[in-house]
C-alpha positions as protocol buffer text, in pm:
chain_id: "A"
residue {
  index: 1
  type: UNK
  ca { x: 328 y: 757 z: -920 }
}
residue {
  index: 2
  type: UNK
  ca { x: 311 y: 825 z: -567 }
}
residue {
  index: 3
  type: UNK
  ca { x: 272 y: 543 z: -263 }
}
residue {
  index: 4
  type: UNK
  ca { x: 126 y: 628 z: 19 }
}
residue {
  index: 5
  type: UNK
  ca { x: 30 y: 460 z: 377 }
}
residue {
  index: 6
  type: UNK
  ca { x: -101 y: 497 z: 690 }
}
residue {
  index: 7
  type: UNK
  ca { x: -101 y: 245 z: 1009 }
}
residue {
  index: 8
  type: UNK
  ca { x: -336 y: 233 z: 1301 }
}
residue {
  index: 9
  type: UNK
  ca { x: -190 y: 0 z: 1577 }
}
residue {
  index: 10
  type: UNK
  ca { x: -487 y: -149 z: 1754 }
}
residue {
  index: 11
  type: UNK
  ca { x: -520 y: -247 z: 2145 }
}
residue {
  index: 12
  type: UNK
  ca { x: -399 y: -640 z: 2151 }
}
residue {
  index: 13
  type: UNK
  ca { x: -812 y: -673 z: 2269 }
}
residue {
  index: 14
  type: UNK
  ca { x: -938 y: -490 z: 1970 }
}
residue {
  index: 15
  type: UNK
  ca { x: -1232 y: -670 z: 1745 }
}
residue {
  index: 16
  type: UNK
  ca { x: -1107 y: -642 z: 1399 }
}
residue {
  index: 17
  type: UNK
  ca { x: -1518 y: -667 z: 1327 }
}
residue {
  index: 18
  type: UNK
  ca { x: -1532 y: -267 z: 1372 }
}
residue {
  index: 19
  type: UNK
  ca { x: -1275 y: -222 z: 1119 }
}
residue {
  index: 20
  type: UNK
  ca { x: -1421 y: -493 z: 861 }
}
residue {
  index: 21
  type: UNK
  ca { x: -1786 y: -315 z: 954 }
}
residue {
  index: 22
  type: UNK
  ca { x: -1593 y: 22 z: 860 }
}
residue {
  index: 23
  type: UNK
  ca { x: -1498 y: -109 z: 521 }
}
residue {
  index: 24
  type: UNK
  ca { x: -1775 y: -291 z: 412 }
}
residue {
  index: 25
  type: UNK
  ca { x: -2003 y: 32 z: 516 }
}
residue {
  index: 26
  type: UNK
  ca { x: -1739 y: 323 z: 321 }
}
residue {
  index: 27
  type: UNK
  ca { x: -1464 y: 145 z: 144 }
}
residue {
  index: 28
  type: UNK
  ca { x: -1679 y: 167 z: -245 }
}
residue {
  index: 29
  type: UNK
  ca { x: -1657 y: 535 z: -140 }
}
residue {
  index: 30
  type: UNK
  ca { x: -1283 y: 521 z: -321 }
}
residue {
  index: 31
  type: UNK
  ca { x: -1412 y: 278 z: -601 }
}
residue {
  index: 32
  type: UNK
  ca { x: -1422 y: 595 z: -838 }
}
residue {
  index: 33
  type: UNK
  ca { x: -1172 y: 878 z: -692 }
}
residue {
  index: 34
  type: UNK
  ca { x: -976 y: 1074 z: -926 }
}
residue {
  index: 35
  type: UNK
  ca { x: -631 y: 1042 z: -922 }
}
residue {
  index: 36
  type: UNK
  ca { x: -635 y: 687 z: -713 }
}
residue {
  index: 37
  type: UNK
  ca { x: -473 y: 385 z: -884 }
}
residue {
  index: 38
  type: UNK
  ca { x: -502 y: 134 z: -578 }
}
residue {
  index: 39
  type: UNK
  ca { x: -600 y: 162 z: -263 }
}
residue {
  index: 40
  type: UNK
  ca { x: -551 y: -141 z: -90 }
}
residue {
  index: 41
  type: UNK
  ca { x: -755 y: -169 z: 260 }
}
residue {
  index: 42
  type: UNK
  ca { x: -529 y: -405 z: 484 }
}
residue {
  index: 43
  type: UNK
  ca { x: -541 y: -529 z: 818 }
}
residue {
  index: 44
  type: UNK
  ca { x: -320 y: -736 z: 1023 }
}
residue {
  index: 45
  type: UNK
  ca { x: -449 y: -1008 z: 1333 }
}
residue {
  index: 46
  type: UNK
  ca { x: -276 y: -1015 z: 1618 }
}
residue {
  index: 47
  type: UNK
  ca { x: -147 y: -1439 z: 1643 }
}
residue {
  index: 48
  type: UNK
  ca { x: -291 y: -1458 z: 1202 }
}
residue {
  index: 49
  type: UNK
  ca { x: -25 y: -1494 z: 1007 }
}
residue {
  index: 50
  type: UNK
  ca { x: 256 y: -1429 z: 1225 }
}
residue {
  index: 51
  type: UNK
  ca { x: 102 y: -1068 z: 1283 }
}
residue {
  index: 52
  type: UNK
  ca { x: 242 y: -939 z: 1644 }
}
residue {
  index: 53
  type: UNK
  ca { x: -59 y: -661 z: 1629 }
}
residue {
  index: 54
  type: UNK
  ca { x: -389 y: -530 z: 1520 }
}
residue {
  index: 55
  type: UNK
  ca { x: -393 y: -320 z: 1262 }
}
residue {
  index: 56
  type: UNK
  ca { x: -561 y: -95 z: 969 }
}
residue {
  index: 57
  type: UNK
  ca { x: -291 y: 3 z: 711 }
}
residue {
  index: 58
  type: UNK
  ca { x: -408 y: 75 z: 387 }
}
residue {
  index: 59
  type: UNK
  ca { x: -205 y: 124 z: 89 }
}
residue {
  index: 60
  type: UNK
  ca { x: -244 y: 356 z: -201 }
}
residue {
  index: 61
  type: UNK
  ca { x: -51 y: 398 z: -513 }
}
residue {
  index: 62
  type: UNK
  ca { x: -164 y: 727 z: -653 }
}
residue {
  index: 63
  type: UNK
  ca { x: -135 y: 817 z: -1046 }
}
residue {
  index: 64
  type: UNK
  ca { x: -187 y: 1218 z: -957 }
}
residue {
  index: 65
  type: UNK
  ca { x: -66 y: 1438 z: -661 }
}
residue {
  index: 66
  type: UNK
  ca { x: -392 y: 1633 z: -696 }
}
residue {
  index: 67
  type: UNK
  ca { x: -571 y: 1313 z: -622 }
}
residue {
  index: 68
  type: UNK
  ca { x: -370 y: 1225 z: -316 }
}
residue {
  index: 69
  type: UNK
  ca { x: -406 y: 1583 z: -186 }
}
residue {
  index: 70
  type: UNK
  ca { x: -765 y: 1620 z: -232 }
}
residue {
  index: 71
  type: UNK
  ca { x: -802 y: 1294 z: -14 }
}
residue {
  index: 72
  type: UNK
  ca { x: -596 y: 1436 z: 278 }
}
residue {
  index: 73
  type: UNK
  ca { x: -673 y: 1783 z: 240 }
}
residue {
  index: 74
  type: UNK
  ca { x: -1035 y: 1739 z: 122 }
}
residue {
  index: 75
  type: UNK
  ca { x: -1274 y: 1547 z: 386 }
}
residue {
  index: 76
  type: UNK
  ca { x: -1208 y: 1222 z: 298 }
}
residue {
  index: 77
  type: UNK
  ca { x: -902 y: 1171 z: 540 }
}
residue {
  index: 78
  type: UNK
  ca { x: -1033 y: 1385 z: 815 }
}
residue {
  index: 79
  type: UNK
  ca { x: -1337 y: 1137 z: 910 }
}
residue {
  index: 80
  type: UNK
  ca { x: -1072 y: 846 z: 1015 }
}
residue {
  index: 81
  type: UNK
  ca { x: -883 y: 1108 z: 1190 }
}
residue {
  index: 82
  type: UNK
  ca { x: -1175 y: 1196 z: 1338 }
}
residue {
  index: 83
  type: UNK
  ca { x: -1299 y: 824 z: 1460 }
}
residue {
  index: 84
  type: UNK
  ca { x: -894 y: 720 z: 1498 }
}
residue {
  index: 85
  type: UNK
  ca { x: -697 y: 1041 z: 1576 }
}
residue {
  index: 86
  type: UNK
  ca { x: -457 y: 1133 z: 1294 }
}
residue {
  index: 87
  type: UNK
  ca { x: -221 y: 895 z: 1207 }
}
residue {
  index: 88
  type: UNK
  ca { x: 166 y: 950 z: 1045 }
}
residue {
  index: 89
  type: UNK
  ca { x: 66 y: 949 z: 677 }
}
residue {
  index: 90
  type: UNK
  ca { x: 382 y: 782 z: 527 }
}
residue {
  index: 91
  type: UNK
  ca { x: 491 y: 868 z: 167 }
}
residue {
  index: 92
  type: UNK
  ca { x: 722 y: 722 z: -159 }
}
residue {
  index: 93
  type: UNK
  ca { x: 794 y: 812 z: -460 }
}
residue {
  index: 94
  type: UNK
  ca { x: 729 y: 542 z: -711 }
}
residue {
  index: 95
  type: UNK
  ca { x: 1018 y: 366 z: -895 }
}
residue {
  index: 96
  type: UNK
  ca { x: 860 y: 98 z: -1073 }
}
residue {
  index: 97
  type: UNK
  ca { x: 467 y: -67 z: -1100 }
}
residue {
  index: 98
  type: UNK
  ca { x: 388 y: -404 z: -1273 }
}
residue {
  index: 99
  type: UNK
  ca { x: 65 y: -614 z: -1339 }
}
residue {
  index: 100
  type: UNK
  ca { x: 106 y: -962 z: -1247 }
}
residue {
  index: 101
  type: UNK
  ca { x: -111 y: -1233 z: -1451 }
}
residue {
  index: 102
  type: UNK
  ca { x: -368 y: -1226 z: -1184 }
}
residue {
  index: 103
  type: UNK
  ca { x: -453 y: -860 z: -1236 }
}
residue {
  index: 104
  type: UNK
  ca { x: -868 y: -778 z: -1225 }
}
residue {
  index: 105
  type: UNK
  ca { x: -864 y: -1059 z: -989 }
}
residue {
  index: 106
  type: UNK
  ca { x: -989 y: -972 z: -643 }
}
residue {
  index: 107
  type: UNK
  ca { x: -681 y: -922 z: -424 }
}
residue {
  index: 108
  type: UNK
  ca { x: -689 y: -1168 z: -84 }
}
residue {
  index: 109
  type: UNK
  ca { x: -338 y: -1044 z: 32 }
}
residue {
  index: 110
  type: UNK
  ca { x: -66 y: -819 z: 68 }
}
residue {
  index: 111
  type: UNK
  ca { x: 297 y: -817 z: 130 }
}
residue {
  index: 112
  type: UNK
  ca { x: 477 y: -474 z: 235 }
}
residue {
  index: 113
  type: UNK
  ca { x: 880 y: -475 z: 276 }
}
residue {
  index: 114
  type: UNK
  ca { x: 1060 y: -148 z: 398 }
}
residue {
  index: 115
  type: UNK
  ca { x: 1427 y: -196 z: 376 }
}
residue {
  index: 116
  type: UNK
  ca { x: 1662 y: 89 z: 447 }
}
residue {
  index: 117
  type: UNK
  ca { x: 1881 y: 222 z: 148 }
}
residue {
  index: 118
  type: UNK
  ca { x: 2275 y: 172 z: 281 }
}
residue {
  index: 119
  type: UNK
  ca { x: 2475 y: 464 z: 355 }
}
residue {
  index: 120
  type: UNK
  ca { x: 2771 y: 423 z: 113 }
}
residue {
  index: 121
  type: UNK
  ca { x: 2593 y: 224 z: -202 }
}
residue {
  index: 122
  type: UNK
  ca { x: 2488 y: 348 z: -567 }
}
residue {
  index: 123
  type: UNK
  ca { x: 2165 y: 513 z: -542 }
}
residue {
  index: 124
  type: UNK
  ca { x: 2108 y: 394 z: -958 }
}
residue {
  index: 125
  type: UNK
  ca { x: 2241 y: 11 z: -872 }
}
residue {
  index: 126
  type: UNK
  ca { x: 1997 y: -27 z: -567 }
}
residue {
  index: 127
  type: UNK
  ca { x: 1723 y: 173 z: -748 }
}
residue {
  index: 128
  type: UNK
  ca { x: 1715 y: -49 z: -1040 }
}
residue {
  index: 129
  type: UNK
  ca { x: 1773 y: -392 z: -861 }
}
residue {
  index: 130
  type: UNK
  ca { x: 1420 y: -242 z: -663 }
}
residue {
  index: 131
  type: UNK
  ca { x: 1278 y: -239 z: -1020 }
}
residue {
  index: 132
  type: UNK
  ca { x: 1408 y: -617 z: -1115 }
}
residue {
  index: 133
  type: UNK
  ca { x: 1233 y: -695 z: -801 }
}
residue {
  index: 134
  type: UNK
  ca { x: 922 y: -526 z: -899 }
}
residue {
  index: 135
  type: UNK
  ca { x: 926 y: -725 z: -1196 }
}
residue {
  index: 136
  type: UNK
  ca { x: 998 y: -1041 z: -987 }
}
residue {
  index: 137
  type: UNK
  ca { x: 699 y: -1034 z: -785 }
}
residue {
  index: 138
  type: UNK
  ca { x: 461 y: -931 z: -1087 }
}
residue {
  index: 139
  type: UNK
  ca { x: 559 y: -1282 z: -1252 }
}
residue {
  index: 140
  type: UNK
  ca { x: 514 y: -1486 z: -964 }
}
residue {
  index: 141
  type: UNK
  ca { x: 195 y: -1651 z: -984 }
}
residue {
  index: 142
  type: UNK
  ca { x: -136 y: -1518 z: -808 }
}
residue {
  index: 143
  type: UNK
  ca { x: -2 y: -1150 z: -814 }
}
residue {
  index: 144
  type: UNK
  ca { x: -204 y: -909 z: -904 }
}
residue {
  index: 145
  type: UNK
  ca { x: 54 y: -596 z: -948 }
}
residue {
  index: 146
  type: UNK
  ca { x: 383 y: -552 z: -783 }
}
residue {
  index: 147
  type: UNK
  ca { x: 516 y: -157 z: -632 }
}
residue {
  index: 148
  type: UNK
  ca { x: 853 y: -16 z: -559 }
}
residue {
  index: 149
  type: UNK
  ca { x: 892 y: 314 z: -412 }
}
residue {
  index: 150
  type: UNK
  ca { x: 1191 y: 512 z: -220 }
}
residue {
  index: 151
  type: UNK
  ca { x: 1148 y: 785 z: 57 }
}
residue {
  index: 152
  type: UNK
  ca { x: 1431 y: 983 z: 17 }
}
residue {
  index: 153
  type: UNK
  ca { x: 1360 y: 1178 z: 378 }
}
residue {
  index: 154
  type: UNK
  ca { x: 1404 y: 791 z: 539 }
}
residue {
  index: 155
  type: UNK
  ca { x: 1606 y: 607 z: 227 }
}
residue {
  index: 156
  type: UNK
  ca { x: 1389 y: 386 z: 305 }
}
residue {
  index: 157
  type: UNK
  ca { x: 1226 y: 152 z: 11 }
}
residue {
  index: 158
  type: UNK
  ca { x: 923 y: -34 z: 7 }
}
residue {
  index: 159
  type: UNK
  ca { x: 823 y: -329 z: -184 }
}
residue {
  index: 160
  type: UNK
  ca { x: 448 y: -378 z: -227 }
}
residue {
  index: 161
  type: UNK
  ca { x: 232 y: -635 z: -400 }
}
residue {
  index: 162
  type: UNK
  ca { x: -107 y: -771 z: -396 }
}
residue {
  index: 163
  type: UNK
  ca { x: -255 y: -1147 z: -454 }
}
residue {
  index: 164
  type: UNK
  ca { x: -532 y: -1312 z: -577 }
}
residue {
  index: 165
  type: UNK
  ca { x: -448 y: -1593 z: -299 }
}
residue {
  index: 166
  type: UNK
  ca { x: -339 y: -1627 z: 36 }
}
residue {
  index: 167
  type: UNK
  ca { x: 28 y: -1771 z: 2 }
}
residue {
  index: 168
  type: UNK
  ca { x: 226 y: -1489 z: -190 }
}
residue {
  index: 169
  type: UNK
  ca { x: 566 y: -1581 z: -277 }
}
residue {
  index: 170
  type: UNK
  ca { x: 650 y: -1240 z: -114 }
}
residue {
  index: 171
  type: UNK
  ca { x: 887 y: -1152 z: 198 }
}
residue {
  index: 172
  type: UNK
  ca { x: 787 y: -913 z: 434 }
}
residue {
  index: 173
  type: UNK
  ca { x: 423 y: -795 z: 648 }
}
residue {
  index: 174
  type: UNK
  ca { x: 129 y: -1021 z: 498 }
}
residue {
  index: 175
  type: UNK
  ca { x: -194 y: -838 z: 520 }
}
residue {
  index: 176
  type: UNK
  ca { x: -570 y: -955 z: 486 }
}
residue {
  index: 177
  type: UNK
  ca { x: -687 y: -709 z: 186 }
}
residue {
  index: 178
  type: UNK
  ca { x: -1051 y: -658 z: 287 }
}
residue {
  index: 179
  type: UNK
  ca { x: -1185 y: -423 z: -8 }
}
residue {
  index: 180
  type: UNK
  ca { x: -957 y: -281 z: -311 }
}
residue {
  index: 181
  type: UNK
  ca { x: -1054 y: 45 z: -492 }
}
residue {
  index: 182
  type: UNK
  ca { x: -853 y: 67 z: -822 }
}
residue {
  index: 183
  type: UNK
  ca { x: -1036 y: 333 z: -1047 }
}
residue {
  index: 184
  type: UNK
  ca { x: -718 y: 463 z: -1208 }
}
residue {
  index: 185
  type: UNK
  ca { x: -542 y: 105 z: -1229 }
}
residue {
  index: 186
  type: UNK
  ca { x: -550 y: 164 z: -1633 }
}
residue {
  index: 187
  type: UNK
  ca { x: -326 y: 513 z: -1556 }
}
residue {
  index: 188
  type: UNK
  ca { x: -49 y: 398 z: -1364 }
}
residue {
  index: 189
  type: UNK
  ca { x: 294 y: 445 z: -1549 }
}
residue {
  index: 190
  type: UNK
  ca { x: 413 y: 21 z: -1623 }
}
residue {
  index: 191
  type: UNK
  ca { x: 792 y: -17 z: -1557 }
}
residue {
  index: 192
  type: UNK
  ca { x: 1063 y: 146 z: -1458 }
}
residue {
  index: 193
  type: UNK
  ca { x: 925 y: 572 z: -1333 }
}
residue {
  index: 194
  type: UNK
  ca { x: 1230 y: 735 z: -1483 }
}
């Protein structure tokens, strides 16, 4: 499993209408890509939710490379670099993915949290307490699947999970999930990834 994401900071003046228009008009374009578990298209409202900025961030957990490269390397990527400018494409490898009770439910939100892995600690303790949490957040209720991943250029992890309501009992950046695309949900490795 692979996690990948992408921000586009927005002017404080932007109208988050052109980005919902965007999704509504290509976001079932995803609904059936090979290789895609999730992708998650987020934004953020500057002064909703505590959000400081504008912004289009979507997340993707990917169940094949080949998928994830034929995105980026293969049209798909190039027309919202085109409209956008090319963005940092941020990627993780996956440590752990769980389905919460809510799962098949349409997601409403979405809670990212980066933390930085400490110079100095056990890489295994801190990988598997990111799993616990994983598992956590999937029994919370409303989720709809819970992520842990690790960059190992950054050591940076990031906790990710979707909700089927608007309160997730979830620290970290709360997004507005406007469409999800999960046509390889079924193929995503459950638990810990090795």
């Amino acid at each position: 499993m692979h996690a990948m994401q992408y921000e586009l900071t927005l002017p404080a003046d932007y109208d988050m209408g052109v980005i919902r228009a965007r999704v509504a008009r290509v976001g079932h374009l995803l609904d059936d890509w090979e290789g895609l578990g999730f992708k998650t298209y987020l934004i953020r409202e500057r002064g909703v939710n505590g959000s400081p900025v504008n912004q289009y961030a979507p997340f993707y957990l990917w169940d094949a490379v080949e998928g994830m490269n034929t995105f980026l390397w293969g049209g798909a990527f190039q027309g919202l670099s085109n409209d956008f400018g090319r963005p940092s494409v941020r990627q993780w490898t996956g440590l752990s993915y769980e389905e919460g009770g809510a799962v098949g439910s349409p997601g409403r939100s979405a809670v990212r949290r980066r933390q930085p892995v400490p110079e100095g600690v056990e890489l295994t303790e801190v990988m598997v307490e990111a799993v616990e949490e994983t598992g956590r957040l999937a029994g919370e209720d409303g989720a709809v699947f819970a992520a842990a991943a690790v960059d190992t250029a950054r050591w940076e992890l990031v906790h990710f999970s979707l909700w089927a309501h608007e309160a997730p009992k979830a620290d970290g950046d709360l997004f507005e999930v406007l469409h999800v695309s999960a046509p390889g949900r079924e193929r995503l490795p459950r638990g810990r990834q090795w």
